[in-house]
CSV table of C-alpha atoms in Angstrom, one decimal:
chain,number,residue,atom,x,y,z
E,1,MET,CA,24.6,8.1,-25.0
E,2,TYR,CA,26.3,11.0,-23.1
E,3,VAL,CA,28.2,13.5,-24.9
E,4,ILE,CA,31.3,16.2,-24.3
E,5,THR,CA,32.0,18.3,-27.2
E,6,THR,CA,35.3,19.9,-27.9
E,7,GLU,CA,36.4,21.8,-31.3
E,8,ARG,CA,37.7,19.0,-32.6
E,9,LEU,CA,36.7,15.8,-30.5
E,10,THR,CA,33.4,14.2,-29.4
E,11,LEU,CA,33.9,12.3,-25.9
E,12,ARG,CA,31.0,9.8,-25.2
E,13,THR,CA,29.9,6.6,-23.9
E,14,TRP,CA,31.3,3.6,-25.3
E,15,GLN,CA,29.5,1.6,-27.7
E,16,GLU,CA,30.3,-2.4,-28.6
E,17,SER,CA,31.7,-1.6,-32.0
E,18,ASP,CA,34.7,0.5,-29.8
E,19,LEU,CA,35.9,-2.8,-28.9
E,20,GLU,CA,38.4,-3.7,-32.2
E,21,ASN,CA,39.7,-0.3,-32.6
E,22,MET,CA,40.4,-0.1,-28.6
E,23,TYR,CA,41.8,-3.2,-28.8
E,24,GLN,CA,44.2,-2.3,-31.7
E,25,ILE,CA,45.3,0.6,-29.3
E,26,ASN,CA,46.2,-1.4,-26.4
E,27,GLN,CA,48.3,-3.9,-29.0
E,28,ASP,CA,50.4,-0.8,-30.5
E,29,SER,CA,54.1,-0.9,-28.7
E,30,HIS,CA,54.6,2.7,-28.8
E,31,VAL,CA,50.9,3.4,-26.5
E,32,MET,CA,51.8,0.9,-24.2
E,33,GLU,CA,55.4,1.9,-23.8
E,34,PHE,CA,54.8,2.7,-20.4
E,35,PHE,CA,52.4,0.0,-19.5
E,36,PRO,CA,53.4,-3.6,-18.0
E,37,SER,CA,52.0,-5.1,-20.5
E,38,LYS,CA,50.1,-5.2,-23.9
E,39,ILE,CA,45.9,-5.6,-23.0
E,40,ASN,CA,44.0,-8.6,-24.8
E,41,LYS,CA,40.8,-8.6,-26.1
E,42,ASP,CA,39.1,-10.0,-23.4
E,43,LEU,CA,40.4,-7.5,-20.9
E,44,THR,CA,39.8,-4.6,-23.6
E,45,ARG,CA,36.2,-5.7,-23.6
E,46,LYS,CA,36.0,-6.2,-19.9
E,47,PHE,CA,37.4,-2.9,-19.5
E,48,ILE,CA,34.7,-1.0,-21.7
E,49,LEU,CA,31.8,-2.7,-19.9
E,50,ALA,CA,33.2,-1.5,-16.4
E,51,VAL,CA,33.6,1.7,-18.0
E,52,ASN,CA,30.0,2.3,-18.7
E,53,SER,CA,28.9,0.8,-15.5
E,54,GLN,CA,30.8,3.2,-13.5
E,55,PHE,CA,29.2,6.1,-15.5
E,56,ASP,CA,25.7,4.4,-14.1
E,57,LYS,CA,27.2,4.8,-10.5
E,58,LEU,CA,29.8,8.0,-10.6
E,59,GLY,CA,28.3,9.9,-13.8
E,60,TYR,CA,31.8,10.0,-15.1
E,61,ILE,CA,34.2,7.8,-17.2
E,62,PHE,CA,37.0,7.6,-19.4
E,63,TYR,CA,35.1,8.3,-22.4
E,64,ALA,CA,35.6,6.9,-25.6
E,65,VAL,CA,37.1,9.8,-28.4
E,66,GLU,CA,36.3,10.4,-31.8
E,67,LEU,CA,37.0,13.3,-34.2
E,68,LYS,CA,34.2,15.4,-34.6
E,69,LYS,CA,34.5,16.0,-38.6
E,70,THR,CA,34.9,12.1,-39.3
E,71,ARG,CA,33.8,10.3,-36.9
E,72,VAL,CA,37.1,8.2,-36.4
E,73,PHE,CA,37.7,6.3,-32.9
E,74,ILE,CA,40.8,7.6,-31.5
E,75,GLY,CA,41.2,6.5,-28.0
E,76,PHE,CA,39.8,7.5,-24.6
E,77,ILE,CA,40.4,10.6,-22.1
E,78,GLY,CA,38.2,10.7,-19.0
E,79,LEU,CA,37.8,10.6,-15.3
E,80,SER,CA,37.9,7.4,-13.3
E,81,PHE,CA,37.7,6.7,-9.7
E,82,VAL,CA,41.3,5.4,-8.4
E,83,ASP,CA,40.5,1.9,-7.2
E,84,PHE,CA,43.5,1.1,-5.5
E,85,ASN,CA,45.3,1.8,-1.6
E,86,ALA,CA,47.7,4.8,-2.5
E,87,HIS,CA,48.5,7.7,0.0
E,88,PHE,CA,46.3,10.3,-2.1
E,89,SER,CA,42.9,8.0,-2.5
E,90,PRO,CA,40.3,7.9,-2.6
E,91,ALA,CA,40.3,10.3,-5.4
E,92,VAL,CA,39.3,11.1,-8.8
E,93,GLU,CA,41.8,10.4,-11.9
E,94,ILE,CA,42.0,12.2,-15.3
E,95,GLY,CA,43.7,9.7,-17.9
E,96,TRP,CA,43.9,9.1,-21.6
E,97,ARG,CA,45.3,6.7,-24.1
E,98,LEU,CA,45.1,7.9,-27.8
E,99,ALA,CA,46.3,5.5,-30.4
E,100,PHE,CA,49.6,6.3,-32.0
E,101,GLU,CA,49.2,8.2,-35.3
E,102,PHE,CA,47.2,10.9,-33.1
E,103,TRP,CA,49.9,11.9,-31.0
E,104,ASN,CA,51.5,15.3,-31.1
E,105,GLN,CA,48.5,16.8,-32.4
E,106,GLY,CA,46.9,18.4,-29.1
E,107,TYR,CA,44.0,16.0,-28.9
E,108,ALA,CA,44.6,14.4,-25.3
E,109,THR,CA,45.2,18.5,-24.2
E,110,GLU,CA,41.9,19.5,-25.9
E,111,GLY,CA,40.1,16.4,-24.3
E,112,ALA,CA,41.9,16.8,-21.0
E,113,LEU,CA,40.9,20.4,-20.6
E,114,ALA,CA,37.3,19.9,-21.4
E,115,VAL,CA,37.1,16.9,-18.7
E,116,LEU,CA,38.6,19.1,-16.5
E,117,GLN,CA,35.9,21.8,-16.6
E,118,HIS,CA,33.5,19.5,-17.0
E,119,GLY,CA,34.5,17.6,-13.7
E,120,PHE,CA,34.7,20.9,-11.6
E,121,ASN,CA,31.6,22.8,-12.9
E,122,ASN,CA,29.2,20.2,-13.8
E,123,LEU,CA,30.1,17.4,-11.2
E,124,ASN,CA,31.4,19.5,-8.3
E,125,ILE,CA,34.7,17.3,-8.3
E,126,LYS,CA,37.0,19.0,-5.7
E,127,LYS,CA,40.4,17.8,-6.8
E,128,ILE,CA,41.6,15.7,-9.8
E,129,VAL,CA,44.7,13.7,-9.3
E,130,SER,CA,47.0,11.9,-12.6
E,131,PHE,CA,49.7,9.7,-12.1
E,132,THR,CA,52.1,7.9,-14.5
E,133,ALA,CA,55.3,6.0,-14.6
E,134,LYS,CA,58.0,8.4,-13.4
E,135,LYS,CA,59.7,7.9,-17.1
E,136,ASN,CA,56.6,8.8,-19.0
E,137,MET,CA,57.6,12.4,-20.1
E,138,ARG,CA,54.9,12.8,-22.6
E,139,SER,CA,52.0,12.4,-20.1
E,140,ARG,CA,53.8,14.5,-18.0
E,141,LYS,CA,53.8,16.9,-20.3
E,142,VAL,CA,50.0,17.1,-21.2
E,143,MET,CA,49.7,17.0,-17.4
E,144,GLU,CA,51.6,20.3,-16.9
E,145,LYS,CA,49.4,21.4,-20.0
E,146,ILE,CA,46.2,21.0,-18.7
E,147,GLY,CA,47.1,23.1,-15.4
E,148,LEU,CA,48.0,19.8,-13.2
E,149,LYS,CA,50.9,20.8,-10.2
E,150,TYR,CA,53.5,18.0,-9.7
E,151,ASP,CA,53.5,16.6,-6.2
E,152,LYS,CA,57.1,16.5,-5.5
E,153,LYS,CA,56.1,14.7,-2.5
E,154,GLY,CA,53.5,12.4,-4.4
E,155,ASP,CA,55.9,10.0,-5.9
E,156,PHE,CA,54.9,6.4,-5.2
E,157,TYR,CA,55.1,2.8,-6.0
E,158,HIS,CA,52.4,1.7,-7.9
E,159,PRO,CA,50.7,-1.2,-5.7
E,160,ASN,CA,50.0,-3.5,-8.8
E,161,LEU,CA,53.3,-3.8,-9.9
E,162,ASP,CA,56.2,-5.5,-8.5
E,163,LYS,CA,58.7,-2.7,-6.8
E,164,GLN,CA,61.6,-3.8,-8.6
E,165,HIS,CA,59.7,-3.5,-12.0
E,166,GLU,CA,60.6,-0.4,-14.0
E,167,LEU,CA,57.9,1.3,-14.4
E,168,CYS,CA,56.5,0.8,-10.5
E,169,LEU,CA,57.6,4.3,-9.5
E,170,HIS,CA,55.0,6.8,-10.5
E,171,VAL,CA,54.7,10.4,-10.0
E,172,LEU,CA,51.6,12.2,-9.0
E,173,TYR,CA,49.9,15.4,-10.5
E,174,GLN,CA,46.9,17.1,-8.9
E,175,PHE,CA,44.6,20.3,-9.3
E,176,ASN,CA,42.9,21.1,-6.1
E,177,GLN,CA,39.8,23.5,-7.1
E,178,ALA,CA,40.1,25.5,-3.8
E,179,ASP,CA,43.6,26.4,-4.7
E,180,ASP,CA,42.1,28.4,-7.9
E,181,PRO,CA,38.8,27.9,-8.0
E,182,LEU,CA,38.3,30.3,-11.2
E,183,TYR,CA,41.1,28.3,-13.5
E,184,TYR,CA,38.8,26.0,-15.1
E,185,ILE,CA,36.0,28.4,-15.4
């Protein structure tokens, strides 16, 4: 099992026992507000299998996240390869999805900073992006807290959504290590 730790979190590869907890998160209306739909159990299972498979190929994933003290599963934070056609791809994306009761406690920021440091310092990734529906101000705030910069020319229509869908317009944030090589050291 691969592990990254922070002061309060353990980020690790996924276990079969994570399925039910992640499914519950994927069914929460608050958590899924800026997604086109909730995610059923079968798709949640496929997500977990795909994520672990990605670790074997690329060395990074959306890591399962637990509170260090209690080992309570709270969601995921990590890196993923952008697998759709966009003006910024191919790229490595940072993302997160936490259970609603763990919002506004700094966990997304804490975990994402550790993942960025790992990506830049251990995996030698040169650029990491993040994107979300333009309306999702909470995620945008986390992106800014972790040092990603809003690319004003980077807004795009997500190719997996109909252009008329209210969530189709996305914003792009990114950090290119060449711009500030000491930022995440």
